[in-house]
Amino acid sequence: RAILSILSAMWLLKDDYEQMVACQKGEAKLSRSTWTAIQELVCVDFTEPQLAALVVLLGLRGLSKNSEFAKLCPPSERRSPETVLSYAVNELQMYLPSLASLPPEGSNYVASTVRMLGQFSFPQFLQAENNPHSVWMLQSVMKVEDP
């Protein structure tokens, strides 16, 4: 799952629609118009530290869903992949060489994004399942993270 997340991000950033839909068939295939809308939403000019942080974050999100990795966290932090991820980023850096290798700017991007993920569910947002309070919380977290 983590590998597919990273590949999908790279395909989006490279505008490689053909690779993104190569395994999709029929009505399940992502339409070109939806692809363009996603491109407009997420494809901004990333700095090198931001791109590195993106790849690390996607890998860590996959790792946070691994039950064996979660055992490194105290039971109180195993409630969800988001809490495992938050604990790992803040307390388990010695087990995460990819995180430790990021420049300070990249580490800050990972940490702030993890805080945001704890407050806001992007999958729910993409499925239009967020209530107005959740959207307000995202806006609030973003204001705090980017003064």
C-alpha positions as protocol buffer text, in pm:
chain_id: "A"
residue {
  index: 1
  type: ARG
  ca { x: 0 y: 0 z: 0 }
}
residue {
  index: 2
  type: ALA
  ca { x: 280 y: 242 z: 91 }
}
residue {
  index: 3
  type: ILE
  ca { x: 461 y: 172 z: -236 }
}
residue {
  index: 4
  type: LEU
  ca { x: 144 y: 238 z: -435 }
}
residue {
  index: 5
  type: SER
  ca { x: 91 y: 564 z: -243 }
}
residue {
  index: 6
  type: ILE
  ca { x: 442 y: 679 z: -329 }
}
residue {
  index: 7
  type: LEU
  ca { x: 406 y: 573 z: -693 }
}
residue {
  index: 8
  type: SER
  ca { x: 69 y: 750 z: -717 }
}
residue {
  index: 9
  type: ALA
  ca { x: 219 y: 1069 z: -577 }
}
residue {
  index: 10
  type: MET
  ca { x: 502 y: 1053 z: -828 }
}
residue {
  index: 11
  type: TRP
  ca { x: 262 y: 988 z: -1116 }
}
residue {
  index: 12
  type: LEU
  ca { x: 55 y: 1287 z: -1007 }
}
residue {
  index: 13
  type: LEU
  ca { x: 358 y: 1511 z: -982 }
}
residue {
  index: 14
  type: LYS
  ca { x: 487 y: 1397 z: -1322 }
}
residue {
  index: 15
  type: ASP
  ca { x: 139 y: 1423 z: -1477 }
}
residue {
  index: 16
  type: ASP
  ca { x: 162 y: 1058 z: -1584 }
}
residue {
  index: 17
  type: TYR
  ca { x: -205 y: 973 z: -1634 }
}
residue {
  index: 18
  type: GLU
  ca { x: -127 y: 660 z: -1836 }
}
residue {
  index: 19
  type: GLN
  ca { x: 72 y: 499 z: -1553 }
}
residue {
  index: 20
  type: MET
  ca { x: -193 y: 595 z: -1298 }
}
residue {
  index: 21
  type: VAL
  ca { x: -472 y: 421 z: -1490 }
}
residue {
  index: 22
  type: ALA
  ca { x: -269 y: 136 z: -1642 }
}
residue {
  index: 23
  type: CYS
  ca { x: -434 y: -128 z: -1419 }
}
residue {
  index: 24
  type: GLN
  ca { x: -778 y: 29 z: -1409 }
}
residue {
  index: 25
  type: LYS
  ca { x: -1053 y: -112 z: -1627 }
}
residue {
  index: 26
  type: GLY
  ca { x: -1390 y: 5 z: -1755 }
}
residue {
  index: 27
  type: GLU
  ca { x: -1604 y: 227 z: -1538 }
}
residue {
  index: 28
  type: ALA
  ca { x: -1354 y: 204 z: -1249 }
}
residue {
  index: 29
  type: LYS
  ca { x: -1095 y: 387 z: -1461 }
}
residue {
  index: 30
  type: LEU
  ca { x: -1015 y: 738 z: -1343 }
}
residue {
  index: 31
  type: SER
  ca { x: -1152 y: 983 z: -1598 }
}
residue {
  index: 32
  type: ARG
  ca { x: -926 y: 1236 z: -1762 }
}
residue {
  index: 33
  type: SER
  ca { x: -1140 y: 1521 z: -1625 }
}
residue {
  index: 34
  type: THR
  ca { x: -1110 y: 1390 z: -1267 }
}
residue {
  index: 35
  type: TRP
  ca { x: -735 y: 1350 z: -1320 }
}
residue {
  index: 36
  type: THR
  ca { x: -713 y: 1714 z: -1429 }
}
residue {
  index: 37
  type: ALA
  ca { x: -911 y: 1829 z: -1125 }
}
residue {
  index: 38
  type: ILE
  ca { x: -682 y: 1632 z: -893 }
}
residue {
  index: 39
  type: GLN
  ca { x: -378 y: 1778 z: -1070 }
}
residue {
  index: 40
  type: GLU
  ca { x: -507 y: 2130 z: -1012 }
}
residue {
  index: 41
  type: LEU
  ca { x: -576 y: 2055 z: -645 }
}
residue {
  index: 42
  type: VAL
  ca { x: -254 y: 1885 z: -539 }
}
residue {
  index: 43
  type: CYS
  ca { x: 18 y: 1968 z: -788 }
}
residue {
  index: 44
  type: VAL
  ca { x: 201 y: 2273 z: -668 }
}
residue {
  index: 45
  type: ASP
  ca { x: 568 y: 2361 z: -696 }
}
residue {
  index: 46
  type: PHE
  ca { x: 722 y: 2147 z: -423 }
}
residue {
  index: 47
  type: THR
  ca { x: 1066 y: 2223 z: -287 }
}
residue {
  index: 48
  type: GLU
  ca { x: 1316 y: 1939 z: -261 }
}
residue {
  index: 49
  type: PRO
  ca { x: 1269 y: 1911 z: 121 }
}
residue {
  index: 50
  type: GLN
  ca { x: 891 y: 1900 z: 70 }
}
residue {
  index: 51
  type: LEU
  ca { x: 920 y: 1620 z: -188 }
}
residue {
  index: 52
  type: ALA
  ca { x: 1152 y: 1422 z: 39 }
}
residue {
  index: 53
  type: ALA
  ca { x: 910 y: 1475 z: 327 }
}
residue {
  index: 54
  type: LEU
  ca { x: 620 y: 1358 z: 109 }
}
residue {
  index: 55
  type: VAL
  ca { x: 792 y: 1031 z: 20 }
}
residue {
  index: 56
  type: VAL
  ca { x: 895 y: 971 z: 382 }
}
residue {
  index: 57
  type: LEU
  ca { x: 546 y: 1052 z: 510 }
}
residue {
  index: 58
  type: LEU
  ca { x: 378 y: 815 z: 265 }
}
residue {
  index: 59
  type: GLY
  ca { x: 617 y: 538 z: 366 }
}
residue {
  index: 60
  type: LEU
  ca { x: 562 y: 605 z: 737 }
}
residue {
  index: 61
  type: ARG
  ca { x: 184 y: 606 z: 693 }
}
residue {
  index: 62
  type: GLY
  ca { x: 212 y: 257 z: 549 }
}
residue {
  index: 63
  type: LEU
  ca { x: 439 y: 151 z: 833 }
}
residue {
  index: 64
  type: SER
  ca { x: 197 y: 290 z: 1092 }
}
residue {
  index: 65
  type: LYS
  ca { x: -63 y: 39 z: 972 }
}
residue {
  index: 66
  type: ASN
  ca { x: 169 y: -256 z: 1042 }
}
residue {
  index: 67
  type: SER
  ca { x: 70 y: -438 z: 1361 }
}
residue {
  index: 68
  type: GLU
  ca { x: 428 y: -546 z: 1435 }
}
residue {
  index: 69
  type: PHE
  ca { x: 554 y: -188 z: 1410 }
}
residue {
  index: 70
  type: ALA
  ca { x: 266 y: -68 z: 1628 }
}
residue {
  index: 71
  type: LYS
  ca { x: 397 y: -291 z: 1908 }
}
residue {
  index: 72
  type: LEU
  ca { x: 685 y: -43 z: 1945 }
}
residue {
  index: 73
  type: CYS
  ca { x: 426 y: 204 z: 2073 }
}
residue {
  index: 74
  type: PRO
  ca { x: 264 y: 195 z: 2417 }
}
residue {
  index: 75
  type: PRO
  ca { x: -84 y: 39 z: 2414 }
}
residue {
  index: 76
  type: SER
  ca { x: -243 y: 381 z: 2462 }
}
residue {
  index: 77
  type: GLU
  ca { x: -91 y: 495 z: 2129 }
}
residue {
  index: 78
  type: ARG
  ca { x: -215 y: 197 z: 1924 }
}
residue {
  index: 79
  type: ARG
  ca { x: -574 y: 319 z: 1889 }
}
residue {
  index: 80
  type: SER
  ca { x: -538 y: 400 z: 1520 }
}
residue {
  index: 81
  type: PRO
  ca { x: -273 y: 426 z: 1248 }
}
residue {
  index: 82
  type: GLU
  ca { x: -279 y: 804 z: 1302 }
}
residue {
  index: 83
  type: THR
  ca { x: -188 y: 772 z: 1671 }
}
residue {
  index: 84
  type: VAL
  ca { x: 83 y: 518 z: 1588 }
}
residue {
  index: 85
  type: LEU
  ca { x: 218 y: 755 z: 1323 }
}
residue {
  index: 86
  type: SER
  ca { x: 215 y: 1050 z: 1560 }
}
residue {
  index: 87
  type: TYR
  ca { x: 393 y: 857 z: 1834 }
}
residue {
  index: 88
  type: ALA
  ca { x: 650 y: 719 z: 1590 }
}
residue {
  index: 89
  type: VAL
  ca { x: 734 y: 1059 z: 1444 }
}
residue {
  index: 90
  type: ASN
  ca { x: 772 y: 1212 z: 1789 }
}
residue {
  index: 91
  type: GLU
  ca { x: 925 y: 926 z: 1989 }
}
residue {
  index: 92
  type: LEU
  ca { x: 1067 y: 655 z: 1760 }
}
residue {
  index: 93
  type: GLN
  ca { x: 1299 y: 847 z: 1530 }
}
residue {
  index: 94
  type: MET
  ca { x: 1583 y: 603 z: 1611 }
}
residue {
  index: 95
  type: TYR
  ca { x: 1379 y: 334 z: 1430 }
}
residue {
  index: 96
  type: LEU
  ca { x: 1305 y: 559 z: 1132 }
}
residue {
  index: 97
  type: PRO
  ca { x: 1627 y: 638 z: 944 }
}
residue {
  index: 98
  type: SER
  ca { x: 1434 y: 792 z: 654 }
}
residue {
  index: 99
  type: LEU
  ca { x: 1282 y: 1047 z: 892 }
}
residue {
  index: 100
  type: ALA
  ca { x: 1615 y: 1112 z: 1064 }
}
residue {
  index: 101
  type: SER
  ca { x: 1783 y: 1172 z: 727 }
}
residue {
  index: 102
  type: LEU
  ca { x: 1549 y: 1458 z: 631 }
}
residue {
  index: 103
  type: PRO
  ca { x: 1676 y: 1813 z: 656 }
}
residue {
  index: 104
  type: PRO
  ca { x: 1509 y: 2016 z: 936 }
}
residue {
  index: 105
  type: GLU
  ca { x: 1262 y: 2173 z: 690 }
}
residue {
  index: 106
  type: GLY
  ca { x: 1152 y: 1826 z: 572 }
}
residue {
  index: 107
  type: SER
  ca { x: 1117 y: 1697 z: 929 }
}
residue {
  index: 108
  type: ASN
  ca { x: 901 y: 1997 z: 1010 }
}
residue {
  index: 109
  type: TYR
  ca { x: 676 y: 1925 z: 711 }
}
residue {
  index: 110
  type: VAL
  ca { x: 633 y: 1564 z: 824 }
}
residue {
  index: 111
  type: ALA
  ca { x: 561 y: 1664 z: 1184 }
}
residue {
  index: 112
  type: SER
  ca { x: 308 y: 1934 z: 1090 }
}
residue {
  index: 113
  type: THR
  ca { x: 133 y: 1704 z: 841 }
}
residue {
  index: 114
  type: VAL
  ca { x: 109 y: 1429 z: 1104 }
}
residue {
  index: 115
  type: ARG
  ca { x: -49 y: 1680 z: 1344 }
}
residue {
  index: 116
  type: MET
  ca { x: -295 y: 1774 z: 1071 }
}
residue {
  index: 117
  type: LEU
  ca { x: -379 y: 1410 z: 1001 }
}
residue {
  index: 118
  type: GLY
  ca { x: -464 y: 1370 z: 1369 }
}
residue {
  index: 119
  type: GLN
  ca { x: -725 y: 1644 z: 1336 }
}
residue {
  index: 120
  type: PHE
  ca { x: -866 y: 1589 z: 988 }
}
residue {
  index: 121
  type: SER
  ca { x: -952 y: 1284 z: 779 }
}
residue {
  index: 122
  type: PHE
  ca { x: -856 y: 1346 z: 417 }
}
residue {
  index: 123
  type: PRO
  ca { x: -1024 y: 1022 z: 298 }
}
residue {
  index: 124
  type: GLN
  ca { x: -1350 y: 1147 z: 450 }
}
residue {
  index: 125
  type: PHE
  ca { x: -1293 y: 1484 z: 285 }
}
residue {
  index: 126
  type: LEU
  ca { x: -1244 y: 1323 z: -57 }
}
residue {
  index: 127
  type: GLN
  ca { x: -1568 y: 1131 z: -10 }
}
residue {
  index: 128
  type: ALA
  ca { x: -1754 y: 1447 z: 107 }
}
residue {
  index: 129
  type: GLU
  ca { x: -1812 y: 1292 z: 451 }
}
residue {
  index: 130
  type: ASN
  ca { x: -1658 y: 1569 z: 661 }
}
residue {
  index: 131
  type: ASN
  ca { x: -1884 y: 1790 z: 863 }
}
residue {
  index: 132
  type: PRO
  ca { x: -1827 y: 2167 z: 876 }
}
residue {
  index: 133
  type: HIS
  ca { x: -1653 y: 2138 z: 1215 }
}
residue {
  index: 134
  type: SER
  ca { x: -1389 y: 1907 z: 1066 }
}
residue {
  index: 135
  type: VAL
  ca { x: -1320 y: 2152 z: 786 }
}
residue {
  index: 136
  type: TRP
  ca { x: -1295 y: 2433 z: 1040 }
}
residue {
  index: 137
  type: MET
  ca { x: -1046 y: 2225 z: 1243 }
}
residue {
  index: 138
  type: LEU
  ca { x: -831 y: 2174 z: 932 }
}
residue {
  index: 139
  type: GLN
  ca { x: -834 y: 2547 z: 862 }
}
residue {
  index: 140
  type: SER
  ca { x: -740 y: 2617 z: 1224 }
}
residue {
  index: 141
  type: VAL
  ca { x: -452 y: 2370 z: 1222 }
}
residue {
  index: 142
  type: MET
  ca { x: -325 y: 2511 z: 894 }
}
residue {
  index: 143
  type: LYS
  ca { x: -328 y: 2866 z: 1037 }
}
residue {
  index: 144
  type: VAL
  ca { x: -128 y: 2749 z: 1340 }
}
residue {
  index: 145
  type: GLU
  ca { x: 121 y: 2557 z: 1123 }
}
residue {
  index: 146
  type: ASP
  ca { x: 172 y: 2838 z: 870 }
}
residue {
  index: 147
  type: PRO
  ca { x: 163 y: 3175 z: 1049 }
}
